[in-house]
Tab-separated table of C-alpha atoms in Angstrom:
chain	number	residue	atom	x	y	z
A	1	MET	CA	37.938	-6.602	252.595
A	2	ALA	CA	37.798	-5.436	248.400
A	3	ILE	CA	40.827	-6.860	246.804
A	4	GLY	CA	42.982	-3.140	246.433
A	5	ASP	CA	43.239	-3.147	250.035
A	6	ARG	CA	44.593	-6.718	250.188
A	7	VAL	CA	47.034	-6.026	247.462
A	8	ALA	CA	47.726	-3.032	249.466
A	9	GLU	CA	47.865	-4.524	253.011
A	10	LEU	CA	50.708	-7.417	251.670
A	11	SER	CA	52.786	-4.680	249.996
A	12	ALA	CA	52.901	-3.240	252.945
A	13	LYS	CA	54.024	-5.893	254.533
A	14	LEU	CA	56.606	-6.634	251.408
A	15	ALA	CA	58.105	-3.081	252.014
A	16	THR	CA	58.943	-3.542	255.984
A	17	GLN	CA	59.880	-7.426	256.124
A	18	ARG	CA	61.535	-7.261	252.181
A	19	ALA	CA	65.305	-6.512	253.920
A	20	VAL	CA	65.448	-9.411	256.258
A	21	ILE	CA	63.902	-12.202	253.779
A	22	GLU	CA	66.817	-14.150	252.293
A	23	THR	CA	65.748	-17.691	251.537
A	24	GLU	CA	62.785	-19.009	249.232
A	25	GLU	CA	61.644	-20.783	252.100
A	26	ALA	CA	61.295	-17.333	254.145
A	27	THR	CA	60.089	-15.638	250.754
A	28	LYS	CA	57.196	-18.467	250.603
A	29	ASN	CA	56.114	-18.077	254.380
A	30	ALA	CA	56.275	-14.219	254.139
A	31	PHE	CA	54.703	-12.996	250.910
A	32	VAL	CA	53.572	-15.945	248.920
A	33	MET	CA	51.857	-17.573	251.159
A	34	PRO	CA	49.901	-14.713	252.139
A	35	PHE	CA	49.412	-13.575	248.736
A	36	ILE	CA	47.444	-17.232	248.122
A	37	GLY	CA	45.334	-16.833	250.662
A	38	ARG	CA	44.965	-13.366	251.415
A	39	VAL	CA	44.875	-11.971	247.909
A	40	LEU	CA	43.467	-15.132	246.176
A	41	GLY	CA	41.026	-16.238	248.631
A	42	TYR	CA	42.671	-20.028	248.928
A	43	ASP	CA	42.748	-21.987	251.982
A	44	VAL	CA	46.854	-22.834	251.872
A	45	PHE	CA	46.006	-25.091	254.642
A	46	ASN	CA	43.676	-27.333	252.403
A	47	PRO	CA	45.184	-29.613	250.235
A	48	SER	CA	41.886	-29.596	248.440
A	49	GLU	CA	42.500	-26.131	247.123
A	50	VAL	CA	46.288	-25.617	247.698
A	51	ILE	CA	48.674	-28.608	246.977
A	52	PRO	CA	52.050	-27.410	248.007
A	53	GLU	CA	55.291	-29.940	246.058
A	54	PHE	CA	52.673	-30.351	243.494
A	55	THR	CA	54.385	-33.689	241.507
A	56	ALA	CA	52.882	-34.784	237.331
A	57	ASP	CA	54.313	-37.371	235.582
A	58	LEU	CA	56.823	-35.888	233.008
A	59	GLY	CA	57.635	-38.994	230.430
A	60	THR	CA	60.951	-40.356	231.993
A	61	LYS	CA	61.294	-37.086	234.047
A	62	LYS	CA	60.247	-38.226	237.427
A	63	GLY	CA	59.469	-36.736	240.589
A	64	GLU	CA	59.721	-32.673	239.549
A	65	LYS	CA	57.929	-30.409	241.757
A	66	ILE	CA	55.951	-27.423	241.154
A	67	ASP	CA	56.046	-25.442	244.332
A	68	TYR	CA	52.323	-24.730	244.774
A	69	ALA	CA	48.899	-26.072	242.417
A	70	LEU	CA	45.483	-24.532	242.902
A	71	VAL	CA	42.749	-26.404	242.451
A	72	HIS	CA	39.239	-24.834	242.030
A	73	GLY	CA	36.453	-26.949	240.413
A	74	GLY	CA	38.145	-30.112	241.319
A	75	ALA	CA	40.671	-29.288	238.968
A	76	VAL	CA	44.076	-27.729	238.808
A	77	GLN	CA	44.028	-24.245	237.711
A	78	ILE	CA	46.773	-22.661	238.504
A	79	LEU	CA	50.574	-23.805	238.874
A	80	ILE	CA	52.975	-21.021	241.129
A	81	GLU	CA	56.915	-21.218	241.135
A	82	THR	CA	58.640	-19.667	243.815
A	83	LYS	CA	62.204	-17.850	244.090
A	84	LYS	CA	63.569	-16.330	246.749
A	85	ILE	CA	63.145	-12.657	246.837
A	86	THR	CA	66.410	-11.241	246.474
A	87	GLU	CA	66.876	-12.956	243.097
A	88	PRO	CA	65.553	-10.974	239.805
A	89	LEU	CA	63.145	-13.640	237.933
A	90	ARG	CA	64.808	-14.912	234.733
A	91	TRP	CA	62.801	-17.146	231.783
A	92	GLU	CA	64.921	-20.102	232.996
A	93	HIS	CA	63.282	-19.787	236.463
A	94	ALA	CA	60.298	-20.833	234.384
A	95	SER	CA	61.462	-24.098	233.160
A	96	GLN	CA	59.428	-26.503	235.360
A	97	LEU	CA	56.348	-24.457	234.755
A	98	TYR	CA	57.041	-24.398	231.195
A	99	ARG	CA	57.201	-28.250	231.157
A	100	TYR	CA	54.089	-29.176	233.961
A	101	PHE	CA	51.895	-26.174	231.530
A	102	SER	CA	51.521	-29.179	228.899
A	103	VAL	CA	50.884	-32.216	231.442
A	104	THR	CA	47.963	-30.540	233.458
A	105	ASN	CA	44.129	-28.853	232.849
A	106	ALA	CA	46.507	-25.334	234.614
A	107	ARG	CA	45.678	-22.626	232.150
A	108	VAL	CA	47.610	-19.753	233.823
A	109	ALA	CA	50.870	-20.228	235.386
A	110	ILE	CA	52.599	-18.186	237.880
A	111	LEU	CA	56.446	-17.543	238.736
A	112	THR	CA	57.208	-14.887	241.774
A	113	ASN	CA	59.465	-14.090	243.897
A	114	GLY	CA	57.402	-12.595	246.634
A	115	GLN	CA	57.494	-8.804	245.375
A	116	PHE	CA	56.954	-10.020	241.382
A	117	TRP	CA	54.401	-11.586	240.338
A	118	GLU	CA	54.119	-12.695	236.502
A	119	PHE	CA	51.554	-14.335	235.299
A	120	TYR	CA	51.693	-16.886	231.815
A	121	THR	CA	49.005	-18.502	229.411
A	122	ASP	CA	49.212	-20.133	226.160
A	123	LEU	CA	48.067	-17.433	224.052
A	124	ASP	CA	51.042	-17.922	220.972
A	125	GLU	CA	50.259	-21.819	220.859
A	126	PRO	CA	47.796	-24.064	222.661
A	127	ASN	CA	48.924	-26.330	225.684
A	128	ARG	CA	52.560	-24.119	225.446
A	129	MET	CA	53.324	-21.832	228.011
A	130	ASP	CA	54.056	-18.068	226.441
A	131	ALA	CA	57.512	-17.279	226.965
A	132	LYS	CA	56.468	-13.484	228.107
A	133	PRO	CA	53.897	-12.772	230.944
A	134	PHE	CA	50.581	-11.491	230.201
A	135	LEU	CA	50.536	-9.475	233.527
A	136	VAL	CA	52.947	-8.129	235.745
A	137	LEU	CA	51.978	-7.373	238.637
A	138	ASP	CA	55.008	-5.590	240.978
A	139	LEU	CA	53.502	-5.184	244.999
A	140	ALA	CA	56.572	-2.711	245.701
A	141	ALA	CA	54.363	-0.356	243.055
A	142	VAL	CA	50.885	-1.624	242.339
A	143	ASP	CA	49.208	-1.157	239.426
A	144	ARG	CA	45.815	-0.600	240.054
A	145	THR	CA	44.646	-1.122	236.307
A	146	LEU	CA	45.640	-4.711	237.340
A	147	LEU	CA	43.196	-5.455	239.841
A	148	PRO	CA	40.217	-6.022	237.968
A	149	GLU	CA	41.985	-8.893	236.105
A	150	LEU	CA	43.431	-10.282	239.150
A	151	ALA	CA	40.346	-10.563	241.158
A	152	LYS	CA	38.866	-12.619	238.427
A	153	LEU	CA	41.596	-15.568	239.512
A	154	THR	CA	40.560	-15.493	243.169
A	155	ARG	CA	38.685	-18.423	244.392
A	156	GLU	CA	35.515	-16.514	245.144
A	157	SER	CA	35.380	-14.924	241.206
A	158	PHE	CA	37.270	-17.635	239.148
A	159	ASP	CA	36.594	-16.796	235.533
A	160	LEU	CA	39.535	-18.061	233.218
A	161	ASP	CA	37.602	-17.678	230.627
A	162	SER	CA	37.523	-13.768	231.090
A	163	VAL	CA	41.087	-13.631	231.922
A	164	LEU	CA	42.147	-15.233	228.999
A	165	ASN	CA	39.996	-13.684	226.679
A	166	ALA	CA	41.782	-10.037	228.076
A	167	ALA	CA	45.144	-11.860	228.418
A	168	GLY	CA	46.065	-11.109	224.724
A	169	GLU	CA	45.138	-7.229	225.067
A	170	LEU	CA	46.801	-7.019	228.780
A	171	LYS	CA	50.135	-8.928	227.859
A	172	TYR	CA	50.744	-6.069	225.064
A	173	ILE	CA	49.527	-3.218	227.032
A	174	GLY	CA	51.725	-4.379	229.444
A	175	GLU	CA	54.535	-4.603	227.300
A	176	ILE	CA	53.790	-1.219	226.061
A	177	LYS	CA	53.872	0.319	229.497
A	178	ARG	CA	57.593	-0.961	230.253
A	179	THR	CA	58.141	0.433	226.936
A	180	LEU	CA	57.222	3.479	227.393
A	181	ALA	CA	58.208	3.686	231.526
A	182	ALA	CA	61.512	2.687	230.209
A	183	GLU	CA	61.784	5.428	227.263
A	184	PHE	CA	60.787	8.185	230.227
A	185	ARG	CA	63.397	7.148	232.588
A	186	GLU	CA	66.103	7.164	229.883
A	187	PRO	CA	65.137	8.097	226.306
A	188	SER	CA	66.796	5.672	223.733
A	189	GLU	CA	68.348	6.987	220.493
A	190	GLU	CA	65.115	6.120	218.308
A	191	TRP	CA	62.745	7.691	220.795
A	192	VAL	CA	65.001	10.924	221.063
A	193	ARG	CA	65.188	10.796	217.207
A	194	TYR	CA	61.365	10.507	216.684
A	195	LEU	CA	60.386	13.367	218.668
A	196	GLY	CA	62.980	15.667	217.926
A	197	VAL	CA	62.646	15.626	214.249
A	198	ARG	CA	59.306	16.770	214.925
A	199	VAL	CA	60.356	19.667	217.004
A	200	PHE	CA	63.398	20.759	214.738
A	201	SER	CA	63.531	23.518	213.182
A	202	GLY	CA	66.892	22.806	210.919
A	203	LYS	CA	67.568	20.923	207.625
A	204	ASN	CA	69.431	18.007	209.487
A	205	PHE	CA	69.110	16.139	212.192
A	206	THR	CA	72.842	15.213	212.999
A	207	ARG	CA	74.178	13.036	215.859
A	208	GLN	CA	75.091	16.504	217.542
A	209	VAL	CA	71.682	17.509	217.375
A	210	ARG	CA	70.250	14.779	219.020
A	211	GLU	CA	72.780	14.754	221.725
A	212	GLN	CA	71.565	17.960	222.402
A	213	PHE	CA	67.909	16.997	222.599
A	214	ALA	CA	68.175	13.722	224.688
A	215	PRO	CA	68.299	15.862	227.785
A	216	LEU	CA	65.513	17.955	226.716
A	217	VAL	CA	63.325	14.979	225.621
A	218	GLU	CA	64.365	13.397	229.137
A	219	LYS	CA	63.126	16.969	231.039
A	220	ALA	CA	59.872	17.173	228.843
A	221	ALA	CA	59.108	13.603	229.728
A	222	HIS	CA	59.296	14.330	233.394
A	223	GLN	CA	57.706	17.409	232.995
A	224	PHE	CA	54.462	16.078	231.033
A	225	LEU	CA	54.208	13.279	233.414
A	226	THR	CA	53.983	15.624	236.231
A	227	GLU	CA	51.347	17.785	234.966
A	228	GLN	CA	49.385	14.852	233.900
A	229	VAL	CA	49.156	13.448	237.157
A	230	ASN	CA	48.512	17.007	238.756
A	231	ALA	CA	45.843	17.772	236.290
A	232	ARG	CA	44.506	13.847	237.392
A	233	LEU	CA	44.391	14.561	241.008
A	234	LYS	CA	42.787	17.972	240.783
A	235	THR	CA	40.259	16.426	238.953
A	236	ALA	CA	39.610	13.987	241.497
A	237	LEU	CA	39.456	16.014	244.493
A	238	GLY	CA	37.975	19.125	243.648
A	239	PRO	CA	38.637	22.267	244.806
A	240	ASP	CA	39.259	21.230	247.646
A	241	ALA	CA	42.883	20.130	246.064
A	242	ALA	CA	44.477	23.703	247.180
A	243	LEU	CA	43.147	23.936	250.638
A	244	ASP	CA	45.794	24.299	253.722
A	245	ALA	CA	47.403	26.706	251.348
A	246	THR	CA	49.156	28.606	254.500
A	247	THR	CA	51.731	26.773	256.952
A	248	PRO	CA	54.786	27.832	258.488
A	249	ALA	CA	57.813	28.160	255.979
A	250	GLU	CA	60.737	27.041	258.207
A	251	PRO	CA	61.661	23.560	256.928
A	252	GLN	CA	64.091	23.337	259.605
A	253	ILE	CA	61.462	23.141	262.696
A	254	LEU	CA	61.885	19.994	264.112
A	255	ALA	CA	59.989	20.504	267.317
A	256	PRO	CA	56.061	19.448	267.636
A	257	THR	CA	53.996	22.175	266.039
A	258	PRO	CA	50.259	22.792	265.672
A	259	PRO	CA	48.113	21.842	262.742
A	260	VAL	CA	46.810	24.476	260.713
A	261	PRO	CA	43.506	25.185	260.050
A	262	ALA	CA	42.085	24.719	256.626
A	263	GLN	CA	41.689	28.229	254.604
A	264	ASP	CA	39.413	29.170	252.237
A	265	VAL	CA	40.347	28.205	248.613
A	266	THR	CA	41.731	31.768	246.588
A	267	PRO	CA	43.132	32.573	242.967
A	268	GLU	CA	46.574	32.552	244.521
A	269	ALA	CA	46.325	28.728	245.467
A	270	THR	CA	45.438	27.316	241.967
A	271	ASP	CA	49.315	27.041	241.561
A	272	VAL	CA	49.671	23.912	243.328
A	273	VAL	CA	52.138	21.247	241.609
A	274	THR	CA	51.370	18.123	242.590
A	275	THR	CA	54.846	15.836	242.162
A	276	GLU	CA	55.009	11.807	241.315
A	277	ASP	CA	57.129	11.515	244.570
A	278	GLU	CA	54.378	13.170	246.289
A	279	LEU	CA	52.141	10.888	245.092
A	280	GLU	CA	54.605	7.592	245.648
A	281	GLY	CA	54.584	9.032	249.214
A	282	PHE	CA	50.732	9.040	249.750
A	283	ARG	CA	50.481	5.270	248.336
A	284	ILE	CA	53.142	4.177	250.795
A	285	VAL	CA	51.647	6.048	253.539
A	286	ARG	CA	47.781	4.615	252.357
A	287	ALA	CA	49.329	0.988	252.176
A	288	ILE	CA	50.532	1.596	255.879
A	289	VAL	CA	47.711	3.045	257.773
A	290	CYS	CA	44.575	0.597	255.514
A	291	SER	CA	45.620	-2.157	258.712
A	292	GLU	CA	43.358	0.108	260.825
A	293	VAL	CA	41.189	1.396	257.970
A	294	PRO	CA	39.893	0.868	254.208
A	295	ALA	CA	42.173	2.226	252.115
A	296	SER	CA	39.293	4.899	250.767
A	297	ARG	CA	39.119	6.639	253.495
A	298	ILE	CA	43.079	7.874	253.498
A	299	ALA	CA	42.647	11.056	251.168
A	300	SER	CA	44.882	14.057	249.922
A	301	ARG	CA	45.166	17.843	249.864
A	302	ASP	CA	48.177	19.726	248.421
A	303	ALA	CA	49.644	22.879	249.569
A	304	LYS	CA	52.128	24.980	248.129
A	305	THR	CA	54.633	24.156	250.596
A	306	TYR	CA	53.592	20.543	251.832
A	307	PHE	CA	51.478	17.712	250.950
A	308	GLY	CA	48.972	16.802	253.457
A	309	ILE	CA	47.404	13.166	253.922
A	310	LEU	CA	44.168	12.957	256.360
A	311	LEU	CA	41.673	10.670	257.831
A	312	ASP	CA	38.194	10.874	256.058
A	313	ASP	CA	39.496	13.814	254.323
A	314	ASN	CA	39.158	15.849	257.722
A	315	ASN	CA	41.866	18.510	258.091
A	316	ARG	CA	40.667	17.557	261.955
A	317	LYS	CA	42.185	14.338	261.216
A	318	PRO	CA	46.019	14.717	259.856
A	319	ILE	CA	47.926	11.801	259.357
A	320	ALA	CA	50.998	12.908	257.990
A	321	ARG	CA	52.025	15.828	256.030
A	322	LEU	CA	55.124	15.046	253.208
A	323	TRP	CA	57.207	18.201	253.759
A	324	PHE	CA	59.471	17.552	249.844
A	325	ASN	CA	59.563	20.844	248.370
A	326	ARG	CA	63.164	21.765	249.293
A	327	SER	CA	66.558	19.920	249.583
A	328	GLN	CA	66.244	18.481	253.013
A	329	ARG	CA	62.654	16.270	252.761
A	330	TYR	CA	60.665	16.392	255.931
A	331	LEU	CA	58.032	13.567	256.984
A	332	GLY	CA	55.333	15.441	259.343
A	333	VAL	CA	53.851	13.242	262.001
A	334	PHE	CA	51.380	13.878	264.568
A	335	ASP	CA	50.460	12.981	268.413
A	336	GLU	CA	47.171	12.451	269.818
A	337	ASP	CA	47.279	16.523	270.953
A	338	LYS	CA	47.622	16.700	266.759
A	339	ASN	CA	51.182	18.187	267.077
A	340	GLU	CA	53.029	18.092	264.368
A	341	THR	CA	57.005	16.495	264.681
A	342	ARG	CA	58.767	16.840	261.243
A	343	LEU	CA	61.121	13.767	260.678
A	344	PRO	CA	63.999	13.808	258.038
A	345	ILE	CA	64.183	11.620	255.428
A	346	ASN	CA	66.460	10.747	252.661
A	347	ASP	CA	63.840	8.523	250.834
A	348	ILE	CA	60.604	8.124	249.719
A	349	THR	CA	60.847	4.612	251.044
A	350	ASP	CA	62.302	5.906	254.942
A	351	ILE	CA	58.694	6.680	255.475
A	352	TYR	CA	58.083	2.881	256.236
A	353	ALA	CA	60.263	3.443	258.902
A	354	HIS	CA	57.784	5.628	260.782
A	355	ALA	CA	54.812	2.865	260.024
A	356	ASP	CA	54.347	2.113	263.421
A	357	GLN	CA	53.568	6.243	264.452
A	358	LEU	CA	51.638	6.454	260.976
A	359	ARG	CA	49.238	3.447	262.527
A	360	LYS	CA	48.738	4.685	266.106
A	361	THR	CA	47.840	7.865	264.777
A	362	VAL	CA	45.302	6.325	262.709
A	363	ALA	CA	44.420	4.003	265.609
A	364	GLY	CA	43.719	7.064	267.731
A	365	TYR	CA	41.102	8.153	265.203
A	366	VAL	CA	39.032	5.541	265.061
A	367	ARG	CA	39.146	3.553	268.157
A	368	PRO	CA	37.468	5.802	271.401
A	369	ALA	CA	39.468	6.370	274.386
A	370	ILE	CA	38.350	4.580	277.311
A	371	PRO	CA	36.838	6.986	279.666
A	372	PRO	CA	38.782	6.899	283.253
A	373	ALA	CA	37.327	5.359	285.842
A	374	SER	CA	35.042	6.692	288.193
A	375	VAL	CA	36.114	7.391	291.610
A	376	PRO	CA	33.509	6.803	294.645
A	377	MET	CA	33.130	9.630	296.532
A	378	GLY	CA	33.800	8.898	300.381
């Protein structure tokens, strides 16, 4: 299984189990050990690969322990410190990692609470762990551009030199992306001024003008992202991205309804707009059903009134429909006869509550039905 599928599998597990995990030990069992074993490929029960409660003498300090040390090539290469998933990560949590970093061979240190994984090295000063991570992975919202770098830390593809060579660029790109994300969510005064003075036709960009521009910058940023995502998706899917443009328009129908067959693309179908919420819903469904099939087999087709999710890009194999273009949102699920039931949801993450049904639907497409036993003729 590719690393993207392994990460997606753990991401789906996180979504369904996070709410019931409260302690550090439960966090280790539910998310950290599976990450070490499933994602990074180390045998968590082999002490020559994974050393739990790793101890190294630190001058006068004796007996301090790091949660896990990963061994590759006979030497400790990666140190991992774990906090409970309910606790946001802070720099003080990395104090033991910081101290151990200089007295072991490890060049990579990881601080995690099961959801967030912060990867550190010594870019700023040799043998001294940096104060900021060079890579941050959020299992609740996986940035797939980071997966090739993560793959270099797996047991089967361990390439420390390549990781360290790319760490500087990754560190600053990551920080820039997080800064941009924060500005798009809530534009700062500096950001509003930076953009506003370039389009404002007046002489003075006063505080009153800035206050008028602040909501405009926020709205423009959201529209820009939506348009860029929609353009990228249409390029990736080709002209078939606008199929299924005719569907029942009544959003309150909750009884089973038959699936709508694919329609030919028409000029009128080209005004379909794919939203970020629809894409996030697609990613959630894909993460859920990748336990049944490779994630690469999950496809999408956007339409004017709903966002369709299909197996093998086959309209006869619908997995789900996202009815998000309305005040009350619905998740459309399918039974074995491909009848659709629309379930009301208040938040995108409510999709996880219907994970069993989604997996059952996909399993029905990939697992052949057992023929009934023949009855001998009398």
